[in-house]
mmCIF file with all atom_site columns, N, CA and C in Angstrom:
data_model
loop_
_atom_site.group_PDB
_atom_site.id
_atom_site.type_symbol
_atom_site.label_atom_id
_atom_site.label_alt_id
_atom_site.label_comp_id
_atom_site.label_asym_id
_atom_site.label_entity_id
_atom_site.label_seq_id
_atom_site.pdbx_PDB_ins_code
_atom_site.Cartn_x
_atom_site.Cartn_y
_atom_site.Cartn_z
_atom_site.occupancy
_atom_site.B_iso_or_equiv
_atom_site.pdbx_formal_charge
_atom_site.auth_seq_id
_atom_site.auth_comp_id
_atom_site.auth_asym_id
_atom_site.auth_atom_id
_atom_site.pdbx_PDB_model_num
ATOM 1   N N  . MET A 1 1  ? 42.032  -5.634  18.916  1.00 93.00 ? 1  MET A N  1
ATOM 2   C CA . MET A 1 1  ? 40.730  -5.061  19.270  1.00 93.00 ? 1  MET A CA 1
ATOM 3   C C  . MET A 1 1  ? 39.918  -4.734  18.113  1.00 93.00 ? 1  MET A C  1
ATOM 4   N N  . THR A 1 2  ? 40.482  -4.160  17.190  1.00 95.00 ? 2  THR A N  1
ATOM 5   C CA . THR A 1 2  ? 39.806  -3.834  15.972  1.00 95.00 ? 2  THR A CA 1
ATOM 6   C C  . THR A 1 2  ? 39.328  -5.096  15.204  1.00 95.00 ? 2  THR A C  1
ATOM 7   N N  . GLN A 1 3  ? 40.067  -6.086  15.209  1.00 97.00 ? 3  GLN A N  1
ATOM 8   C CA . GLN A 1 3  ? 39.667  -7.294  14.448  1.00 97.00 ? 3  GLN A CA 1
ATOM 9   C C  . GLN A 1 3  ? 38.478  -7.948  15.148  1.00 97.00 ? 3  GLN A C  1
ATOM 10  N N  . GLU A 1 4  ? 38.378  -7.813  16.544  1.00 97.00 ? 4  GLU A N  1
ATOM 11  C CA . GLU A 1 4  ? 37.362  -8.466  17.218  1.00 97.00 ? 4  GLU A CA 1
ATOM 12  C C  . GLU A 1 4  ? 36.094  -7.624  16.953  1.00 97.00 ? 4  GLU A C  1
ATOM 13  N N  . ILE A 1 5  ? 36.099  -6.356  16.864  1.00 97.00 ? 5  ILE A N  1
ATOM 14  C CA . ILE A 1 5  ? 34.951  -5.568  16.530  1.00 97.00 ? 5  ILE A CA 1
ATOM 15  C C  . ILE A 1 5  ? 34.469  -5.894  15.043  1.00 97.00 ? 5  ILE A C  1
ATOM 16  N N  . ILE A 1 6  ? 35.285  -6.001  14.174  1.00 97.00 ? 6  ILE A N  1
ATOM 17  C CA . ILE A 1 6  ? 34.991  -6.210  12.818  1.00 97.00 ? 6  ILE A CA 1
ATOM 18  C C  . ILE A 1 6  ? 34.339  -7.721  12.781  1.00 97.00 ? 6  ILE A C  1
ATOM 19  N N  . VAL A 1 7  ? 34.831  -8.822  13.425  1.00 97.00 ? 7  VAL A N  1
ATOM 20  C CA . VAL A 1 7  ? 34.248  -10.046 13.533  1.00 97.00 ? 7  VAL A CA 1
ATOM 21  C C  . VAL A 1 7  ? 32.953  -10.005 14.092  1.00 97.00 ? 7  VAL A C  1
ATOM 22  N N  . ILE A 1 8  ? 32.764  -9.349  15.330  1.00 98.00 ? 8  ILE A N  1
ATOM 23  C CA . ILE A 1 8  ? 31.448  -9.318  15.902  1.00 98.00 ? 8  ILE A CA 1
ATOM 24  C C  . ILE A 1 8  ? 30.406  -8.551  14.974  1.00 98.00 ? 8  ILE A C  1
ATOM 25  N N  . LEU A 1 9  ? 30.831  -7.515  14.182  1.00 98.00 ? 9  LEU A N  1
ATOM 26  C CA . LEU A 1 9  ? 30.046  -6.816  13.318  1.00 98.00 ? 9  LEU A CA 1
ATOM 27  C C  . LEU A 1 9  ? 29.648  -7.790  12.167  1.00 98.00 ? 9  LEU A C  1
ATOM 28  N N  . ILE A 1 10 ? 30.520  -8.614  11.660  1.00 98.00 ? 10 ILE A N  1
ATOM 29  C CA . ILE A 1 10 ? 30.227  -9.532  10.540  1.00 98.00 ? 10 ILE A CA 1
ATOM 30  C C  . ILE A 1 10 ? 29.267  -10.515 10.999  1.00 98.00 ? 10 ILE A C  1
ATOM 31  N N  . ILE A 1 11 ? 29.360  -11.103 12.235  1.00 98.00 ? 11 ILE A N  1
ATOM 32  C CA . ILE A 1 11 ? 28.565  -12.034 12.830  1.00 98.00 ? 11 ILE A CA 1
ATOM 33  C C  . ILE A 1 11 ? 27.162  -11.477 12.994  1.00 98.00 ? 11 ILE A C  1
ATOM 34  N N  . ALA A 1 12 ? 27.073  -10.266 13.538  1.00 98.00 ? 12 ALA A N  1
ATOM 35  C CA . ALA A 1 12 ? 25.720  -9.641  13.764  1.00 98.00 ? 12 ALA A CA 1
ATOM 36  C C  . ALA A 1 12 ? 25.027  -9.301  12.444  1.00 98.00 ? 12 ALA A C  1
ATOM 37  N N  . LEU A 1 13 ? 25.762  -8.970  11.346  1.00 98.00 ? 13 LEU A N  1
ATOM 38  C CA . LEU A 1 13 ? 25.124  -8.768  10.064  1.00 98.00 ? 13 LEU A CA 1
ATOM 39  C C  . LEU A 1 13 ? 24.623  -10.159 9.387   1.00 98.00 ? 13 LEU A C  1
ATOM 40  N N  . ALA A 1 14 ? 25.419  -11.185 9.783   1.00 98.00 ? 14 ALA A N  1
ATOM 41  C CA . ALA A 1 14 ? 24.982  -12.470 9.131   1.00 98.00 ? 14 ALA A CA 1
ATOM 42  C C  . ALA A 1 14 ? 23.707  -12.996 9.910   1.00 98.00 ? 14 ALA A C  1
ATOM 43  N N  . LEU A 1 15 ? 23.637  -12.892 11.219  1.00 98.00 ? 15 LEU A N  1
ATOM 44  C CA . LEU A 1 15 ? 22.489  -13.219 11.900  1.00 98.00 ? 15 LEU A CA 1
ATOM 45  C C  . LEU A 1 15 ? 21.314  -12.348 11.557  1.00 98.00 ? 15 LEU A C  1
ATOM 46  N N  . ALA A 1 16 ? 21.475  -10.995 11.281  1.00 98.00 ? 16 ALA A N  1
ATOM 47  C CA . ALA A 1 16 ? 20.382  -10.264 10.880  1.00 98.00 ? 16 ALA A CA 1
ATOM 48  C C  . ALA A 1 16 ? 19.822  -10.643 9.460   1.00 98.00 ? 16 ALA A C  1
ATOM 49  N N  . TYR A 1 17 ? 20.728  -11.045 8.610   1.00 97.00 ? 17 TYR A N  1
ATOM 50  C CA . TYR A 1 17 ? 20.340  -11.428 7.363   1.00 97.00 ? 17 TYR A CA 1
ATOM 51  C C  . TYR A 1 17 ? 19.613  -12.815 7.416   1.00 97.00 ? 17 TYR A C  1
ATOM 52  N N  . VAL A 1 18 ? 20.082  -13.701 8.240   1.00 97.00 ? 18 VAL A N  1
ATOM 53  C CA . VAL A 1 18 ? 19.257  -14.988 8.364   1.00 97.00 ? 18 VAL A CA 1
ATOM 54  C C  . VAL A 1 18 ? 18.022  -14.787 8.983   1.00 97.00 ? 18 VAL A C  1
ATOM 55  N N  . GLY A 1 19 ? 17.926  -13.848 9.926   1.00 96.00 ? 19 GLY A N  1
ATOM 56  C CA . GLY A 1 19 ? 16.608  -13.543 10.516  1.00 96.00 ? 19 GLY A CA 1
ATOM 57  C C  . GLY A 1 19 ? 15.646  -12.921 9.561   1.00 96.00 ? 19 GLY A C  1
ATOM 58  N N  . TYR A 1 20 ? 16.161  -12.118 8.792   1.00 94.00 ? 20 TYR A N  1
ATOM 59  C CA . TYR A 1 20 ? 15.352  -11.394 7.662   1.00 94.00 ? 20 TYR A CA 1
ATOM 60  C C  . TYR A 1 20 ? 14.868  -12.509 6.743   1.00 94.00 ? 20 TYR A C  1
ATOM 61  N N  . LYS A 1 21 ? 15.711  -13.395 6.398   1.00 92.00 ? 21 LYS A N  1
ATOM 62  C CA . LYS A 1 21 ? 15.281  -14.512 5.395   1.00 92.00 ? 21 LYS A CA 1
ATOM 63  C C  . LYS A 1 21 ? 14.207  -15.328 6.058   1.00 92.00 ? 21 LYS A C  1
ATOM 64  N N  . ILE A 1 22 ? 14.318  -15.592 7.259   1.00 92.00 ? 22 ILE A N  1
ATOM 65  C CA . ILE A 1 22 ? 13.397  -16.440 7.987   1.00 92.00 ? 22 ILE A CA 1
ATOM 66  C C  . ILE A 1 22 ? 11.960  -15.721 8.029   1.00 92.00 ? 22 ILE A C  1
ATOM 67  N N  . TYR A 1 23 ? 12.066  -14.379 8.390   1.00 91.00 ? 23 TYR A N  1
ATOM 68  C CA . TYR A 1 23 ? 10.858  -13.645 8.411   1.00 91.00 ? 23 TYR A CA 1
ATOM 69  C C  . TYR A 1 23 ? 10.202  -13.568 7.052   1.00 91.00 ? 23 TYR A C  1
ATOM 70  N N  . ARG A 1 24 ? 11.061  -13.317 6.066   1.00 87.00 ? 24 ARG A N  1
ATOM 71  C CA . ARG A 1 24 ? 10.320  -13.391 4.723   1.00 87.00 ? 24 ARG A CA 1
ATOM 72  C C  . ARG A 1 24 ? 9.806   -14.706 4.294   1.00 87.00 ? 24 ARG A C  1
ATOM 73  N N  . LYS A 1 25 ? 10.403  -15.909 4.700   1.00 86.00 ? 25 LYS A N  1
ATOM 74  C CA . LYS A 1 25 ? 9.889   -17.129 4.474   1.00 86.00 ? 25 LYS A CA 1
ATOM 75  C C  . LYS A 1 25 ? 8.444   -17.498 5.216   1.00 86.00 ? 25 LYS A C  1
ATOM 76  N N  . MET A 1 26 ? 8.467   -16.893 6.440   1.00 87.00 ? 26 MET A N  1
ATOM 77  C CA . MET A 1 26 ? 7.236   -17.079 7.215   1.00 87.00 ? 26 MET A CA 1
ATOM 78  C C  . MET A 1 26 ? 6.100   -16.183 6.906   1.00 87.00 ? 26 MET A C  1
ATOM 79  N N  . ASN A 1 27 ? 6.519   -14.907 6.181   1.00 81.00 ? 27 ASN A N  1
ATOM 80  C CA . ASN A 1 27 ? 5.417   -14.027 5.889   1.00 81.00 ? 27 ASN A CA 1
ATOM 81  C C  . ASN A 1 27 ? 5.514   -13.675 4.380   1.00 81.00 ? 27 ASN A C  1
ATOM 82  N N  . PRO A 1 28 ? 5.107   -14.617 3.479   1.00 69.00 ? 28 PRO A N  1
ATOM 83  C CA . PRO A 1 28 ? 5.315   -14.288 2.067   1.00 69.00 ? 28 PRO A CA 1
ATOM 84  C C  . PRO A 1 28 ? 4.215   -13.322 1.654   1.00 69.00 ? 28 PRO A C  1
ATOM 85  N N  . LYS A 1 29 ? 4.464   -12.402 0.712   1.00 66.00 ? 29 LYS A N  1
ATOM 86  C CA . LYS A 1 29 ? 3.568   -11.517 0.084   1.00 66.00 ? 29 LYS A CA 1
ATOM 87  C C  . LYS A 1 29 ? 2.884   -12.160 -1.046  1.00 66.00 ? 29 LYS A C  1
ATOM 88  N N  . ALA A 1 30 ? 1.581   -11.759 -1.189  1.00 48.00 ? 30 ALA A N  1
ATOM 89  C CA . ALA A 1 30 ? 0.823   -12.291 -2.418  1.00 48.00 ? 30 ALA A CA 1
ATOM 90  C C  . ALA A 1 30 ? 1.397   -11.777 -3.581  1.00 48.00 ? 30 ALA A C  1
ATOM 91  N N  . SER A 1 31 ? 1.451   -12.592 -4.614  1.00 45.00 ? 31 SER A N  1
ATOM 92  C CA . SER A 1 31 ? 1.974   -12.161 -5.844  1.00 45.00 ? 31 SER A CA 1
ATOM 93  C C  . SER A 1 31 ? 0.934   -11.269 -6.656  1.00 45.00 ? 31 SER A C  1
ATOM 94  N N  . ASP A 1 32 ? 1.529   -10.627 -7.592  1.00 46.00 ? 32 ASP A N  1
ATOM 95  C CA . ASP A 1 32 ? 0.654   -9.692  -8.439  1.00 46.00 ? 32 ASP A CA 1
ATOM 96  C C  . ASP A 1 32 ? 0.234   -10.335 -9.754  1.00 46.00 ? 32 ASP A C  1
ATOM 97  N N  . ASP A 1 33 ? 0.316   -11.629 -9.888  1.00 49.00 ? 33 ASP A N  1
ATOM 98  C CA . ASP A 1 33 ? -0.082  -12.150 -11.170 1.00 49.00 ? 33 ASP A CA 1
ATOM 99  C C  . ASP A 1 33 ? -1.532  -12.673 -11.159 1.00 49.00 ? 33 ASP A C  1
ATOM 100 N N  . GLY A 1 34 ? -2.342  -12.139 -10.331 1.00 51.00 ? 34 GLY A N  1
ATOM 101 C CA . GLY A 1 34 ? -3.732  -12.451 -10.441 1.00 51.00 ? 34 GLY A CA 1
ATOM 102 C C  . GLY A 1 34 ? -4.211  -13.503 -9.448  1.00 51.00 ? 34 GLY A C  1
ATOM 103 N N  . CYS A 1 35 ? -3.316  -14.035 -8.789  1.00 53.00 ? 35 CYS A N  1
ATOM 104 C CA . CYS A 1 35 ? -3.729  -15.134 -7.862  1.00 53.00 ? 35 CYS A CA 1
ATOM 105 C C  . CYS A 1 35 ? -4.115  -14.483 -6.503  1.00 53.00 ? 35 CYS A C  1
ATOM 106 N N  . ASP A 1 36 ? -5.462  -14.720 -6.148  1.00 54.00 ? 36 ASP A N  1
ATOM 107 C CA . ASP A 1 36 ? -5.936  -13.950 -4.979  1.00 54.00 ? 36 ASP A CA 1
ATOM 108 C C  . ASP A 1 36 ? -5.871  -14.786 -3.711  1.00 54.00 ? 36 ASP A C  1
ATOM 109 N N  . SER A 1 37 ? -5.131  -15.973 -3.879  1.00 53.00 ? 37 SER A N  1
ATOM 110 C CA . SER A 1 37 ? -5.157  -16.830 -2.676  1.00 53.00 ? 37 SER A CA 1
ATOM 111 C C  . SER A 1 37 ? -4.410  -16.344 -1.553  1.00 53.00 ? 37 SER A C  1
ATOM 112 N N  . GLY A 1 38 ? -3.414  -15.415 -1.727  1.00 55.00 ? 38 GLY A N  1
ATOM 113 C CA . GLY A 1 38 ? -2.583  -14.992 -0.641  1.00 55.00 ? 38 GLY A CA 1
ATOM 114 C C  . GLY A 1 38 ? -1.289  -15.769 -0.372  1.00 55.00 ? 38 GLY A C  1
ATOM 115 N N  . CYS A 1 39 ? -0.992  -16.768 -1.287  1.00 59.00 ? 39 CYS A N  1
ATOM 116 C CA . CYS A 1 39 ? 0.059   -17.556 -1.132  1.00 59.00 ? 39 CYS A CA 1
ATOM 117 C C  . CYS A 1 39 ? 1.368   -16.725 -1.602  1.00 59.00 ? 39 CYS A C  1
ATOM 118 N N  . GLY A 1 40 ? 2.540   -17.441 -1.481  1.00 56.00 ? 40 GLY A N  1
ATOM 119 C CA . GLY A 1 40 ? 3.697   -16.684 -1.774  1.00 56.00 ? 40 GLY A CA 1
ATOM 120 C C  . GLY A 1 40 ? 3.902   -16.509 -3.227  1.00 56.00 ? 40 GLY A C  1
ATOM 121 N N  . GLY A 1 41 ? 3.116   -17.017 -4.150  1.00 58.00 ? 41 GLY A N  1
ATOM 122 C CA . GLY A 1 41 ? 3.425   -16.942 -5.557  1.00 58.00 ? 41 GLY A CA 1
ATOM 123 C C  . GLY A 1 41 ? 2.822   -18.099 -6.227  1.00 58.00 ? 41 GLY A C  1
ATOM 124 N N  . CYS A 1 42 ? 2.354   -17.962 -7.424  1.00 58.00 ? 42 CYS A N  1
ATOM 125 C CA . CYS A 1 42 ? 1.712   -19.047 -8.262  1.00 58.00 ? 42 CYS A CA 1
ATOM 126 C C  . CYS A 1 42 ? 2.609   -19.123 -9.468  1.00 58.00 ? 42 CYS A C  1
ATOM 127 N N  . ASP A 1 43 ? 3.742   -19.707 -9.309  1.00 59.00 ? 43 ASP A N  1
ATOM 128 C CA . ASP A 1 43 ? 4.678   -19.900 -10.536 1.00 59.00 ? 43 ASP A CA 1
ATOM 129 C C  . ASP A 1 43 ? 4.352   -21.133 -11.338 1.00 59.00 ? 43 ASP A C  1
ATOM 130 N N  . SER A 1 44 ? 3.774   -21.993 -10.728 1.00 56.00 ? 44 SER A N  1
ATOM 131 C CA . SER A 1 44 ? 3.344   -23.325 -11.528 1.00 56.00 ? 44 SER A CA 1
ATOM 132 C C  . SER A 1 44 ? 1.860   -23.156 -12.084 1.00 56.00 ? 44 SER A C  1
ATOM 133 N N  . THR A 1 45 ? 1.754   -23.886 -13.194 1.00 60.00 ? 45 THR A N  1
ATOM 134 C CA . THR A 1 45 ? 0.460   -23.846 -13.861 1.00 60.00 ? 45 THR A CA 1
ATOM 135 C C  . THR A 1 45 ? -0.630  -24.577 -13.146 1.00 60.00 ? 45 THR A C  1
ATOM 136 N N  . ASP A 1 46 ? -0.273  -25.480 -12.243 1.00 63.00 ? 46 ASP A N  1
ATOM 137 C CA . ASP A 1 46 ? -1.223  -26.367 -11.604 1.00 63.00 ? 46 ASP A CA 1
ATOM 138 C C  . ASP A 1 46 ? -1.471  -25.944 -10.104 1.00 63.00 ? 46 ASP A C  1
ATOM 139 N N  . CYS A 1 47 ? -1.491  -24.659 -9.855  1.00 66.00 ? 47 CYS A N  1
ATOM 140 C CA . CYS A 1 47 ? -1.665  -24.065 -8.503  1.00 66.00 ? 47 CYS A CA 1
ATOM 141 C C  . CYS A 1 47 ? -3.035  -24.461 -8.052  1.00 66.00 ? 47 CYS A C  1
ATOM 142 N N  . ALA A 1 48 ? -3.227  -25.211 -7.017  1.00 67.00 ? 48 ALA A N  1
ATOM 143 C CA . ALA A 1 48 ? -4.552  -25.456 -6.482  1.00 67.00 ? 48 ALA A CA 1
ATOM 144 C C  . ALA A 1 48 ? -5.251  -24.511 -5.847  1.00 67.00 ? 48 ALA A C  1
ATOM 145 N N  . LEU A 1 49 ? -4.534  -23.275 -5.360  1.00 66.00 ? 49 LEU A N  1
ATOM 146 C CA . LEU A 1 49 ? -5.122  -22.210 -4.685  1.00 66.00 ? 49 LEU A CA 1
ATOM 147 C C  . LEU A 1 49 ? -5.484  -21.021 -5.670  1.00 66.00 ? 49 LEU A C  1
ATOM 148 N N  . ARG A 1 50 ? -5.199  -21.195 -6.911  1.00 63.00 ? 50 ARG A N  1
ATOM 149 C CA . ARG A 1 50 ? -5.429  -19.986 -7.871  1.00 63.00 ? 50 ARG A CA 1
ATOM 150 C C  . ARG A 1 50 ? -6.812  -19.549 -7.800  1.00 63.00 ? 50 ARG A C  1
ATOM 151 N N  . ASP A 1 51 ? -7.789  -20.471 -7.773  1.00 65.00 ? 51 ASP A N  1
ATOM 152 C CA . ASP A 1 51 ? -9.148  -20.017 -7.811  1.00 65.00 ? 51 ASP A CA 1
ATOM 153 C C  . ASP A 1 51 ? -9.808  -19.547 -6.518  1.00 65.00 ? 51 ASP A C  1
ATOM 154 N N  . VAL A 1 52 ? -8.979  -19.637 -5.530  1.00 66.00 ? 52 VAL A N  1
ATOM 155 C CA . VAL A 1 52 ? -9.477  -19.284 -4.124  1.00 66.00 ? 52 VAL A CA 1
ATOM 156 C C  . VAL A 1 52 ? -9.463  -17.773 -3.954  1.00 66.00 ? 52 VAL A C  1
ATOM 157 N N  . LYS A 1 53 ? -10.574 -17.214 -3.566  1.00 63.00 ? 53 LYS A N  1
ATOM 158 C CA . LYS A 1 53 ? -10.548 -15.721 -3.516  1.00 63.00 ? 53 LYS A CA 1
ATOM 159 C C  . LYS A 1 53 ? -10.362 -15.346 -2.061  1.00 63.00 ? 53 LYS A C  1
ATOM 160 N N  . LYS A 1 54 ? -9.898  -14.189 -1.754  1.00 59.00 ? 54 LYS A N  1
ATOM 161 C CA . LYS A 1 54 ? -9.636  -13.757 -0.416  1.00 59.00 ? 54 LYS A CA 1
ATOM 162 C C  . LYS A 1 54 ? -11.077 -13.266 0.247   1.00 59.00 ? 54 LYS A C  1
ATOM 163 N N  . LYS A 1 55 ? -11.080 -13.357 1.541   1.00 54.00 ? 55 LYS A N  1
ATOM 164 C CA . LYS A 1 55 ? -12.275 -12.893 2.221   1.00 54.00 ? 55 LYS A CA 1
ATOM 165 C C  . LYS A 1 55 ? -12.187 -11.409 2.470   1.00 54.00 ? 55 LYS A C  1
#
């Protein structure tokens, strides 16, 4: 019985982690590097959205 509870807990935690990762992928935060486009981040030097301003 204890093993079943531990397995269910591990599976629930794994599903919560996957759900959190999917949520973060779908709702990226704007980076703080001066890019006002609202994209997930402008790590590359040829970001096409770097000059776009937020409304």
